[in-house]
Tab-separated table of C-alpha atoms and ligand atoms in Angstrom:
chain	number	residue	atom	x	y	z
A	195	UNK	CA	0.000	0.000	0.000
A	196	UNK	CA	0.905	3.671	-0.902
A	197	UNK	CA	2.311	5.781	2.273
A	198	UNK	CA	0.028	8.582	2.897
A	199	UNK	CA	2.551	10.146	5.416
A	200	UNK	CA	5.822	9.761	5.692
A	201	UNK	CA	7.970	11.238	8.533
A	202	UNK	CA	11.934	11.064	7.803
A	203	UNK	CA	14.894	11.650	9.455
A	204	UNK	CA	12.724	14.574	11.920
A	205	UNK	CA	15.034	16.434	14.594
A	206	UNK	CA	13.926	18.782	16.364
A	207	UNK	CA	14.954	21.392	19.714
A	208	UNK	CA	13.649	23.930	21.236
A	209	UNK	CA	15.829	26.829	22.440
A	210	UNK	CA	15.064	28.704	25.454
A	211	UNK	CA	16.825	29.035	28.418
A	212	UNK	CA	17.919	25.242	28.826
A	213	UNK	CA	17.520	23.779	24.762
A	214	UNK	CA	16.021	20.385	24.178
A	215	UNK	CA	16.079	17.907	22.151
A	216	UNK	CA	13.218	16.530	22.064
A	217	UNK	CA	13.409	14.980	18.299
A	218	UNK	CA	16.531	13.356	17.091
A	219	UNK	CA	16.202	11.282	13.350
A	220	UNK	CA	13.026	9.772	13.945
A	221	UNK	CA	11.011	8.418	11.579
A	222	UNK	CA	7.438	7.150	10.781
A	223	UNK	CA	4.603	6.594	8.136
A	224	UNK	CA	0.994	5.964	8.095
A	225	UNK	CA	0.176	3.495	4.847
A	226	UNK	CA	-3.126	4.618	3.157
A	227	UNK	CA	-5.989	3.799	5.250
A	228	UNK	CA	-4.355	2.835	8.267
A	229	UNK	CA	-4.659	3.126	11.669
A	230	UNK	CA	-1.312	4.275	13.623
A	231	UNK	CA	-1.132	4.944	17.432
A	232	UNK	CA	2.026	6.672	18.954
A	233	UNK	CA	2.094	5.911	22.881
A	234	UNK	CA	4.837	7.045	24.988
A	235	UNK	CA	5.863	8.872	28.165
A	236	UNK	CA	4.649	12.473	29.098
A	237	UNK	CA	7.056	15.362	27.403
A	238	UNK	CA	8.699	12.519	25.224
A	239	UNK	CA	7.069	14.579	21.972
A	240	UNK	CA	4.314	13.696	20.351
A	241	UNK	CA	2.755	16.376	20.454
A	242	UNK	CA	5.463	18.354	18.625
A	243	UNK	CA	6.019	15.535	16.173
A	244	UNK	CA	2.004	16.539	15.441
A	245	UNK	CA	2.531	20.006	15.495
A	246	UNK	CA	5.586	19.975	12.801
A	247	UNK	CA	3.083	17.241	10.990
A	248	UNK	CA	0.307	19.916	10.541
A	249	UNK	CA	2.754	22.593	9.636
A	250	UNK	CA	2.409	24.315	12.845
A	251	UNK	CA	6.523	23.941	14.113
A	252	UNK	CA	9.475	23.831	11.270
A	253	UNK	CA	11.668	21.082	11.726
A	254	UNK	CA	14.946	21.424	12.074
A	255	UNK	CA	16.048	18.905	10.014
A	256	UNK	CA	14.315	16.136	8.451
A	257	UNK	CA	10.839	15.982	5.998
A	258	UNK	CA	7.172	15.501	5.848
A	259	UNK	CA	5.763	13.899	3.380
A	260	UNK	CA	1.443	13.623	2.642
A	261	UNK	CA	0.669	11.657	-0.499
A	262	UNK	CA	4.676	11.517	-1.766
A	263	UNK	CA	4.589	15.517	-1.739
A	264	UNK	CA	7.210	17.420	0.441
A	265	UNK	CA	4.631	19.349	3.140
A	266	UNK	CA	7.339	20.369	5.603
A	267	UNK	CA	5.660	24.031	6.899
A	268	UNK	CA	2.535	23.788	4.865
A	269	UNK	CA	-1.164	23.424	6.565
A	270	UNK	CA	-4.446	22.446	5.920
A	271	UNK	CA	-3.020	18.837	3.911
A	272	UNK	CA	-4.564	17.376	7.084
A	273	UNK	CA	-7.280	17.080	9.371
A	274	UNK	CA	-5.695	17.941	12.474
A	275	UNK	CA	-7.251	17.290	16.500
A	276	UNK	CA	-4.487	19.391	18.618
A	277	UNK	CA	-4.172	18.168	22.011
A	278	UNK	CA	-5.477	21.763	23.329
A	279	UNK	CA	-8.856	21.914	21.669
A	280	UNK	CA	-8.271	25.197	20.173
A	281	UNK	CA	-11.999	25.760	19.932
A	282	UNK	CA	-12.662	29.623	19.219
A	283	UNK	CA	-14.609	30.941	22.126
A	284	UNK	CA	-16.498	33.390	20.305
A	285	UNK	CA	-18.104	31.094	18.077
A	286	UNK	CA	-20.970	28.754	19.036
A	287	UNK	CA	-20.650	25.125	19.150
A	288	UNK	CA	-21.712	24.664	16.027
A	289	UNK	CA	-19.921	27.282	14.092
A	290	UNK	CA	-17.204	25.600	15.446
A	291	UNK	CA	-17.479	22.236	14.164
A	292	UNK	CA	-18.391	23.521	10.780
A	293	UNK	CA	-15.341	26.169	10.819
A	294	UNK	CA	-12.944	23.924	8.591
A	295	UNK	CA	-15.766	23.355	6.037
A	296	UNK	CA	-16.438	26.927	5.978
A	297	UNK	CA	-13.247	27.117	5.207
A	298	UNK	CA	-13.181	24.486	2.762
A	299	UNK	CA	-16.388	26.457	1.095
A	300	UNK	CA	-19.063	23.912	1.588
A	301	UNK	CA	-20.589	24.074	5.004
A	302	UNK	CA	-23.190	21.257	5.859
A	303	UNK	CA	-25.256	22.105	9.200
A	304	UNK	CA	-27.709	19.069	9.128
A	305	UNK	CA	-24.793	16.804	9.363
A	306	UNK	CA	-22.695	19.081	12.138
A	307	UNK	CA	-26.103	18.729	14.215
A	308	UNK	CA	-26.514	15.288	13.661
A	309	UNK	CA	-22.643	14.809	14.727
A	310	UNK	CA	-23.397	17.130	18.120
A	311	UNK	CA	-26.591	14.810	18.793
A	312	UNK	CA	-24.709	11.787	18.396
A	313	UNK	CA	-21.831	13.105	21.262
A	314	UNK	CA	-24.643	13.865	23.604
A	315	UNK	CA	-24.285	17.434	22.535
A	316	UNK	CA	-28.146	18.377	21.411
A	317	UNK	CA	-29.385	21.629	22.636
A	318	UNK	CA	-25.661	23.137	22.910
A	319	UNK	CA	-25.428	24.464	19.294
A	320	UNK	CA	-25.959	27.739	20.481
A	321	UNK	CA	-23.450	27.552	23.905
A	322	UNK	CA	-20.203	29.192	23.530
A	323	UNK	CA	-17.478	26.766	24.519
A	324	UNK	CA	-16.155	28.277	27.868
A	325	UNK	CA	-19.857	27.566	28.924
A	326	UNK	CA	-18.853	23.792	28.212
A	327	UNK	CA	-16.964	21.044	30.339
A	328	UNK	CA	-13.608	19.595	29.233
A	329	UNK	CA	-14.999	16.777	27.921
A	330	UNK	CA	-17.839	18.181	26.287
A	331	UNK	CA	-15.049	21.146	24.589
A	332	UNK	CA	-12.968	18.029	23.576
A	333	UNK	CA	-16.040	16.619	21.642
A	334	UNK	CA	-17.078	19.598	19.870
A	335	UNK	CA	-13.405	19.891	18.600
A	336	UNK	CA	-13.551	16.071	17.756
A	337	UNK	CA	-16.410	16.598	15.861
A	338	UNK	CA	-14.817	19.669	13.887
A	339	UNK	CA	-12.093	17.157	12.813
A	340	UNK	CA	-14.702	14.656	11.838
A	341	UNK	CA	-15.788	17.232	9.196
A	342	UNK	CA	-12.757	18.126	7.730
A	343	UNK	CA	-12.547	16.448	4.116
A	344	UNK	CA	-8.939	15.749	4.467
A	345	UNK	CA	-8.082	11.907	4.337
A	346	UNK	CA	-5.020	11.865	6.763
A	347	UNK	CA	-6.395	13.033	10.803
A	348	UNK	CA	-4.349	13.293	13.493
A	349	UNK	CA	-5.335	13.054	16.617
A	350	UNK	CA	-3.455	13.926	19.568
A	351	UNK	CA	-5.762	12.261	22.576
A	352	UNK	CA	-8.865	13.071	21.616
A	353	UNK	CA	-10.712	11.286	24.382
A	354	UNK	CA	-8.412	12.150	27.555
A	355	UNK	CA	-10.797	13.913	29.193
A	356	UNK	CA	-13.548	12.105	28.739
A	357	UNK	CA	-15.439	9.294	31.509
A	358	UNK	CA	-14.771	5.691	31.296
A	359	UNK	CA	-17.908	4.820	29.581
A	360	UNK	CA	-18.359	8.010	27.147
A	361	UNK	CA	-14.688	7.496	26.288
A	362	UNK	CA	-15.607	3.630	24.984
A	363	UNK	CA	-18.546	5.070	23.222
A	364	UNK	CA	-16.920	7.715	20.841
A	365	UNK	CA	-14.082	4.864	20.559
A	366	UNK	CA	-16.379	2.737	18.764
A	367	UNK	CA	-18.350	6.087	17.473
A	368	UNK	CA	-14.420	6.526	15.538
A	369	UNK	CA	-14.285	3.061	14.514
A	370	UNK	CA	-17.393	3.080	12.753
A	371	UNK	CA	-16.734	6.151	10.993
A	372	UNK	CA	-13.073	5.020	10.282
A	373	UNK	CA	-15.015	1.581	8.617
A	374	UNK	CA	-16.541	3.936	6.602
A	375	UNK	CA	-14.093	5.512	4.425
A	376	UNK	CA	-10.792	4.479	6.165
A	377	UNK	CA	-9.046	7.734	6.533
A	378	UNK	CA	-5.596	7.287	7.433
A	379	UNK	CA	-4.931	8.609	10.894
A	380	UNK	CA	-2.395	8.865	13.244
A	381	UNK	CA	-3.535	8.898	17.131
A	382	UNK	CA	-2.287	9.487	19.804
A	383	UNK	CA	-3.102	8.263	23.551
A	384	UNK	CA	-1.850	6.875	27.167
A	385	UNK	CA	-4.301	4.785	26.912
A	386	UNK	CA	-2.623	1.159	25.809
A	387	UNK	CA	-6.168	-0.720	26.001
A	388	UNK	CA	-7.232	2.851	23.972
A	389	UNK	CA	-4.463	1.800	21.628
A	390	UNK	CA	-4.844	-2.155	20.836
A	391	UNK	CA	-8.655	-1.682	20.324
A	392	UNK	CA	-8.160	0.732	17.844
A	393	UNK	CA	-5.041	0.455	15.644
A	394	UNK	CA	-3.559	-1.161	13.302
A	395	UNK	CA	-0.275	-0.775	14.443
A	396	UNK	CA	1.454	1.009	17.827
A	397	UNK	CA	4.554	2.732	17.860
A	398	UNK	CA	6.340	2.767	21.375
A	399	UNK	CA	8.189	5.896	22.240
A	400	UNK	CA	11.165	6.417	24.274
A	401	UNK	CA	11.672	9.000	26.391
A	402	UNK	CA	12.568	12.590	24.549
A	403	UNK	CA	14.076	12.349	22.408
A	404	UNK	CA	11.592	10.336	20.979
A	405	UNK	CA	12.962	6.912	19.754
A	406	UNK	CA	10.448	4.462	18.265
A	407	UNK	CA	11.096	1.190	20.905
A	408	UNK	CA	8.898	-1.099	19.531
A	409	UNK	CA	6.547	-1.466	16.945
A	410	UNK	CA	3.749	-3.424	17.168
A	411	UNK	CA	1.098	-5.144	14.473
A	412	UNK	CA	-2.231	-5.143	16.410
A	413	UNK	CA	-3.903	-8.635	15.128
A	414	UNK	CA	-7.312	-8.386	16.078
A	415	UNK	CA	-9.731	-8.575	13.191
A	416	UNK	CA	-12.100	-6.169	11.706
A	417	UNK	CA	-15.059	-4.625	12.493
A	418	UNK	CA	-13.995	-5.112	16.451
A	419	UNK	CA	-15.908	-5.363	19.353
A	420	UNK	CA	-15.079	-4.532	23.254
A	421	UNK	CA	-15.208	-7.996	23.917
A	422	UNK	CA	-11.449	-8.765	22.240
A	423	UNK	CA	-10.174	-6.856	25.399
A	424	UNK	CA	-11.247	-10.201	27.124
A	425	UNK	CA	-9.029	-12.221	24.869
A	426	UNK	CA	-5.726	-13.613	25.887
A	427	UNK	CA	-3.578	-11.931	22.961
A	428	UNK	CA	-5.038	-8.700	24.149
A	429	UNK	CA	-4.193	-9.505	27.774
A	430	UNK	CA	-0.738	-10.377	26.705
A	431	UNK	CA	-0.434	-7.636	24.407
A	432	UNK	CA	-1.373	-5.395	27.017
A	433	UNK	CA	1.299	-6.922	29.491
A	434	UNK	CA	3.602	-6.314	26.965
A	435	UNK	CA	3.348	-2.188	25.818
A	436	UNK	CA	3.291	-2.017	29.971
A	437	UNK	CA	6.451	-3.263	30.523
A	438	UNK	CA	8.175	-1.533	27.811
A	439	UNK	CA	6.509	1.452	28.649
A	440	UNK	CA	7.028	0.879	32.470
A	441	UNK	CA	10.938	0.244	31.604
A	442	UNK	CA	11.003	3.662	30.589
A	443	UNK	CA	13.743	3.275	28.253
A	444	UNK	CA	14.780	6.821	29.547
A	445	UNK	CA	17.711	8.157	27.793
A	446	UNK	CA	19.433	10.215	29.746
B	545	ATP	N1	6.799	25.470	22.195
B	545	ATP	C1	7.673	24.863	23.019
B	545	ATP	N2	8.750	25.535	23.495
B	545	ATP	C2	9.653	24.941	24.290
B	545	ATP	N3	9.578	23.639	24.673
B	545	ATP	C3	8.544	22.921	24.234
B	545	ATP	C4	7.538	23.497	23.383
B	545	ATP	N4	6.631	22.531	23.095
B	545	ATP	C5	7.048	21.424	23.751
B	545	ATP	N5	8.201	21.659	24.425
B	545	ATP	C6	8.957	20.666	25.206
B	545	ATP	O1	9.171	19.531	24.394
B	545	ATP	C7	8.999	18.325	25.137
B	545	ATP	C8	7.981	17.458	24.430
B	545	ATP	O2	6.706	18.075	24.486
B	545	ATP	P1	5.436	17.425	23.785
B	545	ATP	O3	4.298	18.331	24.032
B	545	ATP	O4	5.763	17.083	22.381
B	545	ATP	O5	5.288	16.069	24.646
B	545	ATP	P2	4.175	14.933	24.598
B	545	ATP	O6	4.858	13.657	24.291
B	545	ATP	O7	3.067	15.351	23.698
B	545	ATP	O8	3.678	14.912	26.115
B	545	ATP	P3	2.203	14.607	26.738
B	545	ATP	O9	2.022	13.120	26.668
B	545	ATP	O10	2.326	15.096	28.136
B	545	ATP	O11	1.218	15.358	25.937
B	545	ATP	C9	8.610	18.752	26.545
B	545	ATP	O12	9.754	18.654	27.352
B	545	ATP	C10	8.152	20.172	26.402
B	545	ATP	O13	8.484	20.926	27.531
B	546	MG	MG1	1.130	15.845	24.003
C-alpha cells in the first residue's frame, strides 16, 4: 500500500533558556488507510512531532511527506485534533465544528447537528465553549475534525478527558466512521487498552528524544468489538506495551 505520510529523518529542539532535544532522526509513516497509534511517556514529543506534521513547528532537520509531496511548513493537507482543543470561544458550538468546512467552502449544518446529537451534545449548538466542560469542549473539537474532508487526521488524545464509559462510546463512534471511508490517521493516547482496540499498528516511544522502541502489528480482526479486550492476545499484548513502557527506556 501507498504511504500517505511519511515522517523522515525529523530532529527537532527547542531553544530557550535550557535547549532540548526533544526529536533526534526519527522516523514514521501511516500506509493509506491505516490506523497508527504513537504511545509514549509524558514530554517525550508527540505532540510536537504533530505540530511539525500539521505545519504548525518547522523542523529542524528532516521531511514531511502527505501523499509523496514534500509538506514540511505547509497546513491544511490534514485534518488535524491538537491536544489543546483550540476551539474559538467566540463562536458557538456549532460554528465551530463547521469552521474547517467553511473554510473548505461547503458548510453542511444538518450533518454538524446530527454529529453534536450523536456526542450527547443536542441543545448546545448555540453555547459558547467556555460555557462547556472539558470533555464536552474536547467533543465539539472532535467533531470539527470529523468534518474536515482531508483523508489523513491526526489526533493527539482526543478522548483524555472524557469518563470511562463516554470514552468507549466515541471509541467505537471513531471506529465506525473510520469503517466507513478508512481515513488514514495517526492517534495518539496513554491509553494502551485505547491503543490495541483501535489500531492497526502502535509505535512505542522512548523517552525525549523520541525513539520508536517497539513497533507493534495489532492482530485483532475487523469490524472489532469490546469484547477482544477479554481475549488472551489482548491480555498479553497489554502486558507487553506495559512493561516496555514501564521500563522507561529513559535516555538520559
Ligand atoms: N513550544 C515549546 N517551546 C519549548 N519547549 C517545548 C515546546 N513545546 C514542547 N516543548 C517541550 O518539548 C517536550 C515534548 O513536548 P510534547 O508536548 O511534544 O510532549 P508529549 O509527548 O506530547 O507529552 P504529553 O504526553 O504530556 O502530551 C517537553 O519537554 C516540552 O516541555
Ligand atoms: Mg502531548
Amino acid at each position: 500500500m501507498a504511504d500517505k505520510l511519511q515522517v523522515v529523518n525529523l530532529s527537532h529542539t527547542f531553544e530557550g533558556e535550557s535547549s532540548e532535544n526533544v526529536l533526534d532522526g526519527l522516523s514514521l509513516n501511516v500506509a493509506d488507510g491505516e490506523f497508527v497509534t504513537l504511545i509514549g511517556p509524558s514530554g517525550s514529543g508527540k505532540s510536537t512531532i504533530f505540530n511539525i506534521i500539521g505545519g504548525l513547528i518547522e523542523p529542524e532537520s528532516g521531511d514531511i511527506y502527505i501523499d509523496g509531496k514534500r509538506a514540511n511548513g505547509t497546513r491544511g493537507n490534514i485534518s488535524y485534533l491538537p491536544q489543546q482543543d483550540s476551539l474559538l470561544p467566540w463562536r458557538t458550538v456549532e460554528d465551530n465544528v463547521v469552521l474547517v468546512q467553511e473554510i473548505n467552502g461547503s458548510v453542511d449544518r444538518g450533518a454538524a447537528r446530527k454529529l453534536l446529537e450523536r456526542a450527547g451534545l443536542a441543545g448546545y449548538e448555540s453555547a459558547r465553549p467556555d460555557t462547556l466542560s472539558g470533555g464536552m469542549r474536547q467533543r465539539v473539537a472532535f467533531i470539527r475534525a470529523l468534518l474536515s474532508p482531508q483523508d489523513l487526521m491526526l489526533l493527539d488524545e482526543p478522548f483524555g478527558a472524557l469518563d470511562e464509559l463516554t470514552r468507549l462510546d466515541m471509541q467505537d463512534w471513531l471506529l465506525g466512521m473510520w469503517e466507513a471511508d478508512r481515513r488514514s490517521v495517526l492517534f495518539i493516547t496513554h491509553s494502551i487498552e485505547e491503543a490495541l482496540y483501535l489500531s492497526d499498528r502502535i509505535l512505542i516511544l522512548s523517552d525525549k528524544p523520541a525513539r520508536i522502541i517497539r513497533e507493534i502489528t495489532v492482530p485483532f480482526k475487523r469490524p472489532r468489538q469490546h469484547d477482544i479486550t477479554l481475549d488472551d492476545e489482548f491480555a498479553r499484548l497489554k502486558r507487553e506495551i506495559y512493561g516496555l513502557l514501564k521500563a522507561g527506556f529513559r535516555n538520559d
